[in-house]
XYZ file of C-alpha atoms in Angstrom:
473
model
C -7.595 -44.186 -10.754
C -10.988 -42.511 -11.293
C -10.064 -38.817 -11.334
C -13.565 -37.405 -10.877
C -14.372 -39.557 -7.838
C -10.991 -38.741 -6.294
C -11.652 -35.001 -6.700
C -15.073 -35.270 -5.059
C -13.687 -37.293 -2.159
C -10.775 -34.874 -1.735
C -12.949 -31.754 -1.506
C -15.553 -33.467 0.656
C -12.877 -34.513 3.128
C -11.166 -31.117 3.195
C -14.316 -28.949 3.371
C -14.121 -26.190 5.973
C -16.539 -23.529 7.222
C -14.123 -21.280 9.129
C -11.279 -18.937 8.232
C -7.712 -19.432 9.349
C -7.441 -16.216 11.353
C -10.396 -16.855 13.710
C -10.556 -19.566 16.386
C -13.577 -21.578 17.561
C -14.514 -18.820 20.023
C -14.477 -16.104 17.364
C -11.208 -14.569 18.548
C -8.547 -13.508 16.123
C -5.539 -15.762 15.605
C -2.475 -13.546 15.217
C -0.367 -14.860 12.354
C 3.412 -15.108 12.280
C 4.157 -16.310 8.741
C 7.532 -17.845 8.067
C 9.927 -15.641 6.116
C 9.476 -16.376 2.389
C 12.332 -17.017 0.000
C 12.767 -18.462 -3.469
C 12.604 -17.580 -7.149
C 9.044 -16.244 -7.086
C 9.840 -14.120 -4.040
C 12.837 -12.678 -5.873
C 10.560 -11.755 -8.777
C 8.186 -10.090 -6.315
C 11.078 -8.035 -4.953
C 11.714 -6.755 -8.499
C 7.979 -6.030 -8.908
C 8.030 -4.173 -5.571
C 10.962 -2.003 -6.666
C 9.068 -1.124 -9.857
C 5.884 -0.387 -7.879
C 7.653 1.820 -5.323
C 9.501 3.672 -8.088
C 6.194 4.432 -9.786
C 4.376 5.260 -6.518
C 6.983 7.756 -5.313
C 7.731 9.344 -8.709
C 4.276 9.857 -10.252
C 3.366 12.946 -8.121
C 6.462 14.714 -9.486
C 5.764 13.922 -13.164
C 4.103 16.677 -15.192
C 2.521 16.604 -18.640
C 1.968 20.030 -20.138
C 2.271 21.580 -16.696
C -0.317 19.199 -15.257
C 0.312 16.285 -12.866
C 0.318 12.827 -14.384
C -2.344 11.727 -11.883
C -4.342 13.709 -9.322
C -7.690 12.792 -7.784
C -8.777 15.939 -5.932
C -12.111 14.844 -4.520
C -12.349 17.976 -2.358
C -12.377 20.376 -5.312
C -13.923 17.798 -7.670
C -10.960 18.073 -9.983
C -9.321 15.005 -11.494
C -6.237 14.834 -13.685
C -5.434 11.606 -15.519
C -2.372 11.407 -17.777
C -2.144 15.205 -17.688
C -5.746 15.701 -18.831
C -8.030 17.542 -16.363
C -11.542 16.234 -15.812
C -14.367 18.171 -14.164
C -17.882 17.262 -12.970
C -19.058 18.184 -16.476
C -17.036 15.207 -17.746
C -19.070 12.798 -15.641
C -20.091 10.598 -18.589
C -16.522 10.364 -19.855
C -15.172 9.681 -16.383
C -17.948 7.179 -15.674
C -17.297 5.162 -18.836
C -13.596 5.198 -17.980
C -14.335 3.744 -14.529
C -16.628 1.095 -16.030
C -13.863 0.182 -18.499
C -11.404 -0.092 -15.605
C -13.730 -2.380 -13.631
C -14.432 -4.570 -16.658
C -10.675 -4.895 -17.089
C -10.416 -5.995 -13.444
C -13.217 -8.524 -13.987
C -11.560 -9.881 -17.123
C -8.184 -10.058 -15.430
C -9.681 -11.884 -12.434
C -11.662 -14.317 -14.587
C -8.469 -15.320 -16.399
C -5.701 -14.844 -13.834
C -7.449 -14.761 -10.447
C -6.001 -12.488 -7.753
C -2.663 -11.961 -9.481
C -3.063 -8.212 -8.839
C -3.427 -8.819 -5.098
C -0.158 -10.679 -4.729
C 2.013 -8.610 -7.061
C 0.802 -5.021 -7.382
C -1.825 -4.201 -4.728
C -0.467 -1.407 -2.484
C -1.865 -3.178 0.591
C 0.094 -6.363 -0.133
C 3.235 -4.603 -1.341
C 3.535 -2.330 1.679
C 2.564 -5.022 4.201
C 4.527 -8.009 2.906
C 7.484 -6.307 1.254
C 8.103 -3.423 3.657
C 6.402 -3.742 7.052
C 6.910 -7.501 7.445
C 10.506 -7.134 6.197
C 11.098 -4.638 9.006
C 9.528 -7.118 11.418
C 11.770 -9.969 10.225
C 14.820 -7.698 10.494
C 14.114 -6.604 14.077
C 12.262 -9.546 15.665
C 13.491 -12.495 13.605
C 11.575 -15.253 11.815
C 8.180 -16.704 12.724
C 9.239 -18.732 15.793
C 11.257 -15.848 17.243
C 8.340 -13.447 16.714
C 5.901 -15.822 18.386
C 8.296 -16.350 21.308
C 8.797 -12.602 21.689
C 5.058 -11.840 21.618
C 4.161 -14.564 24.128
C 7.061 -13.790 26.458
C 7.256 -11.264 29.322
C 8.045 -7.585 28.790
C 11.810 -7.586 29.139
C 14.161 -4.736 28.218
C 14.958 -6.528 24.934
C 11.272 -6.856 24.046
C 10.629 -3.188 24.832
C 13.632 -2.149 22.734
C 12.596 -4.259 19.716
C 8.935 -3.287 19.860
C 9.760 0.410 20.266
C 12.219 0.397 17.372
C 9.827 -1.530 15.121
C 6.853 0.748 15.751
C 8.979 3.876 15.420
C 10.046 2.746 11.933
C 6.419 1.817 11.183
C 5.332 5.363 12.075
C 8.070 6.863 9.881
C 6.948 4.799 6.885
C 3.284 5.597 7.610
C 4.100 9.327 7.597
C 5.928 9.004 4.258
C 3.088 7.038 2.649
C 0.528 9.522 4.031
C 2.333 12.501 2.471
C 2.526 10.842 -0.942
C -1.129 9.825 -0.702
C -1.988 13.480 -0.093
C 0.123 14.377 -3.136
C -2.084 12.127 -5.260
C -5.148 13.974 -3.965
C -4.184 17.663 -3.797
C -0.932 17.725 -5.793
C 2.722 17.635 -4.770
C 3.095 21.448 -4.650
C 0.213 21.867 -2.212
C 1.515 18.978 -0.101
C 4.960 20.591 0.105
C 3.315 23.880 1.134
C 1.509 22.095 3.961
C 4.812 20.652 5.166
C 6.604 24.012 5.027
C 4.085 26.134 6.913
C 2.921 25.908 10.508
C -0.065 23.588 11.166
C -1.983 26.659 12.333
C -1.772 28.081 8.800
C -3.205 24.965 7.148
C -5.263 22.997 9.652
C -7.216 21.007 7.060
C -4.062 19.737 5.331
C -2.313 18.996 8.641
C -5.320 17.050 9.958
C -5.546 15.165 6.649
C -1.945 13.989 6.909
C -2.437 12.985 10.571
C -5.563 10.986 9.649
C -3.815 9.226 6.755
C -0.787 8.451 8.937
C -2.965 6.960 11.679
C -4.965 4.991 9.124
C -1.918 3.456 7.436
C -0.260 2.700 10.774
C -3.422 0.949 12.011
C -3.849 -1.021 8.776
C -0.262 -2.273 8.608
C 0.180 -2.983 12.311
C -3.229 -4.267 13.441
C -5.603 -5.040 10.549
C -2.978 -6.537 8.241
C -4.353 -9.589 6.379
C -7.893 -8.806 7.580
C -8.055 -6.085 4.906
C -7.652 -8.724 2.180
C -9.933 -11.258 3.878
C -12.849 -9.179 5.131
C -12.637 -5.553 3.993
C -11.411 -5.363 0.395
C -14.421 -5.580 -1.983
C -12.238 -6.999 -4.753
C -11.249 -9.891 -2.501
C -14.907 -10.608 -1.789
C -15.762 -10.526 -5.497
C -13.204 -13.121 -6.475
C -15.509 -15.940 -5.329
C -18.017 -14.811 -7.974
C -15.514 -14.042 -10.723
C -13.250 -17.070 -10.488
C -14.191 -20.365 -12.113
C -12.758 -23.774 -12.888
C -10.792 -22.330 -15.809
C -9.309 -19.400 -13.857
C -5.563 -19.442 -13.389
C -4.622 -19.182 -9.721
C -2.198 -20.733 -7.264
C -3.284 -24.353 -7.127
C -2.221 -27.487 -5.323
C -1.899 -30.412 -7.742
C -3.979 -32.841 -5.691
C -3.965 -35.455 -8.460
C -0.222 -35.725 -8.090
C 0.050 -34.915 -4.382
C -2.668 -37.075 -2.816
C -2.790 -39.081 -0.693
C -0.335 -37.264 1.537
C 2.175 -38.982 3.734
C 5.337 -38.355 5.676
C 8.573 -39.144 3.897
C 9.938 -42.513 5.079
C 12.334 -45.135 3.772
C 9.493 -47.610 3.350
C 6.470 -45.622 2.127
C 3.164 -46.953 3.438
C 0.049 -47.219 1.358
C -3.170 -45.307 2.061
C -6.347 -47.178 1.080
C -4.268 -49.457 -1.096
C -2.575 -46.527 -2.867
C 0.974 -45.263 -2.580
C 1.626 -41.876 -1.041
C 1.468 -38.918 -3.404
C 4.277 -36.409 -3.748
C 3.030 -34.240 -0.850
C 5.050 -35.199 2.246
C 2.731 -33.204 4.526
C 5.491 -30.918 5.828
C 2.995 -28.003 6.164
C 5.588 -25.431 5.110
C 3.078 -24.065 2.606
C 0.820 -23.247 5.560
C 3.618 -21.760 7.671
C 4.671 -19.234 5.013
C 1.130 -18.170 4.047
C 0.470 -14.545 5.104
C -3.260 -15.276 5.465
C -2.784 -18.603 7.265
C -4.558 -20.894 4.782
C -3.702 -24.399 3.646
C -3.530 -24.152 -0.138
C -4.013 -27.920 -0.302
C -7.668 -27.340 0.603
C -8.269 -25.810 -2.819
C -8.964 -22.252 -3.982
C -9.911 -20.123 -0.985
C -11.184 -16.631 -0.351
C -8.124 -15.659 1.716
C -5.541 -16.563 -0.948
C -3.889 -13.441 -2.389
C -1.648 -15.278 -4.878
C 1.546 -14.165 -3.139
C 3.420 -17.324 -4.321
C 5.076 -17.910 -0.914
C 3.657 -21.459 -0.827
C 5.071 -22.197 -4.303
C 8.601 -21.266 -3.218
C 8.324 -23.241 0.020
C 6.985 -26.361 -1.718
C 9.504 -26.212 -4.574
C 12.353 -26.035 -2.072
C 11.064 -29.177 -0.338
C 10.513 -31.026 -3.618
C 14.115 -30.339 -4.636
C 15.368 -31.662 -1.288
C 13.367 -34.919 -1.573
C 14.367 -35.335 -5.232
C 10.900 -34.867 -6.726
C 9.704 -32.591 -9.529
C 8.822 -29.028 -8.580
C 5.388 -27.596 -9.348
C 3.296 -29.506 -6.817
C 1.916 -26.054 -6.020
C 1.848 -23.828 -9.076
C -0.039 -21.360 -11.225
C -2.757 -23.412 -12.900
C -6.522 -23.775 -13.221
C -8.588 -26.448 -11.509
C -9.678 -27.666 -14.916
C -6.108 -28.054 -16.165
C -5.154 -30.054 -13.054
C -8.162 -32.339 -13.309
C -7.779 -32.983 -17.038
C -3.956 -32.782 -17.035
C -4.097 -30.272 -19.896
C -2.370 -26.896 -20.425
C -4.116 -23.729 -19.269
C -6.381 -21.988 -21.805
C -8.810 -19.072 -21.709
C -12.516 -19.797 -21.245
C -15.408 -18.648 -23.442
C -16.434 -16.252 -20.649
C -12.986 -14.627 -20.743
C -13.259 -14.087 -24.507
C -16.732 -12.556 -24.055
C -15.408 -10.137 -21.437
C -12.566 -9.267 -23.824
C -15.041 -8.261 -26.534
C -16.950 -6.048 -24.073
C -13.676 -4.497 -22.909
C -12.586 -3.687 -26.475
C -15.947 -2.020 -27.177
C -15.729 0.073 -24.008
C -12.175 1.148 -24.839
C -13.319 2.141 -28.332
C -16.194 4.236 -26.924
C -13.892 5.884 -24.380
C -11.317 6.678 -27.068
C -14.000 8.202 -29.308
C -15.270 10.407 -26.468
C -11.750 11.510 -25.562
C -10.906 12.436 -29.149
C -14.108 14.467 -29.489
C -13.949 15.976 -26.007
C -14.440 19.738 -25.948
C -11.794 21.620 -23.968
C -14.316 24.377 -23.231
C -17.596 23.527 -21.531
C -20.330 26.155 -21.873
C -23.659 26.105 -20.059
C -26.317 28.659 -21.050
C -29.656 28.911 -19.262
C -32.345 31.551 -19.148
C -32.483 33.374 -15.817
C -35.178 31.576 -13.776
C -38.421 33.523 -13.288
C -37.604 36.100 -15.961
C -39.996 36.623 -18.883
C -39.080 38.267 -22.170
C -38.849 42.059 -22.320
C -40.273 44.221 -25.130
C -38.071 47.207 -25.969
C -39.502 50.485 -27.440
C -37.605 49.977 -30.698
C -39.377 46.692 -31.486
C -36.717 44.470 -29.955
C -37.483 41.459 -27.752
C -34.889 40.680 -25.054
C -34.172 37.573 -22.960
C -31.796 37.437 -19.996
C -29.407 34.455 -19.721
C -26.847 33.031 -17.311
C -23.705 31.592 -18.874
C -20.923 29.517 -17.305
C -17.622 28.673 -18.994
C -15.312 25.848 -17.882
C -11.780 26.071 -19.266
C -10.206 22.586 -19.289
C -6.967 23.731 -20.918
C -3.697 24.690 -19.236
C -3.819 28.281 -20.529
C -6.189 31.213 -19.895
C -8.511 31.928 -22.820
C -10.713 34.783 -24.048
C -14.181 33.874 -25.282
C -16.873 35.717 -27.190
C -20.482 34.766 -27.935
C -22.391 35.051 -31.195
C -25.867 33.928 -32.286
C -25.670 31.508 -35.222
C -26.982 32.741 -38.579
C -27.134 36.312 -37.165
C -30.612 35.702 -35.787
C -29.975 37.954 -32.806
C -27.530 40.145 -30.946
C -25.800 39.409 -27.662
C -25.173 42.211 -25.190
C -22.606 41.310 -22.551
C -20.459 43.581 -20.431
C -16.998 43.921 -21.958
C -17.871 41.685 -24.899
C -14.876 39.443 -24.245
C -14.860 37.023 -21.304
C -11.576 35.944 -19.705
C -11.566 32.379 -18.388
C -8.574 31.273 -16.257
C -6.803 27.993 -16.966
C -8.683 25.038 -15.524
C -11.124 27.485 -14.025
C -14.562 28.854 -14.652
C -16.201 32.188 -15.353
C -19.858 33.112 -14.799
C -21.630 35.949 -16.566
C -25.038 37.332 -17.506
C -26.022 38.582 -20.961
C -29.019 39.870 -22.914
C -30.017 38.326 -26.210
C -31.976 40.701 -28.469
C -34.098 39.720 -31.473
C -36.287 41.841 -33.780
C -40.008 41.475 -33.096
C -40.698 40.260 -36.627
C -38.298 37.295 -36.246
C -40.027 35.993 -33.101
C -42.853 33.845 -34.434
C -43.163 31.279 -31.645
C -43.384 31.263 -27.866
C -40.135 29.286 -27.848
C -37.721 29.930 -30.665
C -34.797 27.461 -30.834
C -31.415 29.138 -31.221
C -27.765 28.154 -31.452
C -25.146 30.253 -29.701
C -21.586 29.948 -30.914
C -18.598 30.248 -28.588
C -15.398 31.638 -30.134
C -11.828 31.703 -28.884
C -10.490 34.476 -31.069
C -11.614 33.478 -34.574
C -11.883 29.774 -33.695
C -15.276 28.238 -33.049
C -14.851 26.028 -29.992
C -18.448 25.086 -29.165
C -22.072 25.513 -30.200
C -24.766 25.569 -27.496
C -28.491 25.142 -28.055
C -31.029 27.246 -26.142
C -34.544 28.676 -26.459
C -35.701 32.279 -26.859
C -39.036 33.270 -25.320
C -41.289 35.820 -26.989
C -44.882 36.665 -27.831
C -46.516 34.373 -30.365
C -47.931 35.830 -33.576
C-alpha cells in the first residue's frame, strides 16, 4: 500500500469546512456527550483531585506572611511565590510573562493541547464537576436529550431546578476563591462577613464572577474552547506534523467498515480495524470526529481513546487505534520524537529563565525615585550655598516596615529633609521633599551629576543617580 497516496486521499475525502456545534443554518447544536469511562478518565479524575486541592488551598498558603499567589489588578499589586511585585517591577514581571508564554508555546509544539484536557480550569470545572452533576441528575446522553426535547413535566422541572441550584452553589464557591486570588483571602472573608452595604464593590465583584461562571458552565460550555479561548485559536499555528496529540491511526483503521462475520472489501482492500461504531464521536465534549484528523475543537480530553479502546477489546483487536501520537509517527510508523523547532524553543526558554533568575537575584527590595521638582530653578543662599529642591518616592517591597536615610555620595553635598529619617510601611510607599545643598565652588557645570545613597540603618540598599542644577563658571 502506498502510504503517502492513502493519506492524501483520506484527508481529501474527510475535509470539512464547518464545526460540529453549528448546523447548516448557523444555529448552535447543543451537545449531549456520552458519559466517559476508562483508564484515561480515571487518570483525569486523579488530576482533577490534585487541581482542586491546589486551587482551593493556594489562597490560604502564606510565605513570610505573604500569600503564595495574589494578582490584585485593582491596586496594581502582585504577589508570586510570596514575593510582592509592583508597577516598578514591570520589566521583571514582563520577562516573567514572556517566559511563561514561551513555555506554553514549547509545550504546545511538543505535546499539543495537553494542558486543555488535563489542567485547564475551564475543562476541569466543566467536564469533571458540572457535567458530572448533569450525569448524576439527568442521566447519560440519551436521557439528557430525551429530557431536553420532552415537555415540561413535574419530573423535568424538579431535575432542572435541582441541577441549576447546585450549579449556582458551585459558581458562588468558585467566584469567592477567584476573588481570593485577586484581593487576598482575608479581604474576601471580610466581604463575606459584613453587610453588602459596607462593601459594595466587593459584593458586586462576587455577584459578577458568580454570574459569569454560571453562564460559562451552563450556556457557553465548549464554545469557550472552540471560539473564545486565545490559546485554543493559537494551536493551529503552533502544532505541526511532529506534535504529539490525540490521533486516529488511519493507516491501521482505514478503510472503515461495520463488524460482520464475512468482512467485505473496500476498493479491493480489507476493512481496517475501525468498525465505524462512532462511539468516539458520541463521547467527545466538543462533538468532533477524531477520525477526521487533528482539529481546532479537540481539547485532548482522551474520552475518545477510552471509548475506542473499550470497543477494540470487545472485538478482540489491539488497543491504541486512537492514541497519543504525532501525525509523522503514524505515517512513518516510527516512535514519537521532538522536532528541531521544539529544541530551538527549549534553548530560548532556558535563556529567558536564566535572565529572569538573574533579575530576581539582583532585585532591589527598596525602589527609590528621585526627581527635581518641576519648574523649580536652583536657589542661591547668602552663605554661598546652592540649593535644589527634589521629590523622592520610596517603595518598600519587604514584609517589614523600614527606616531610610539619604546621603550624597562622596560627601559632595548635604541633604536637608524633615525628620532626617523616613519611615516606609511594609509593601507601601512614602513620598517626601528634600533640599540638596552644595557649596558654590563645587558647582562648575549647569548640570552636575550626583549619586544619592539610600541607607537602611547602616546598610546601603540603593544608589540613585540625579542631576544638580547651578550657575556655570
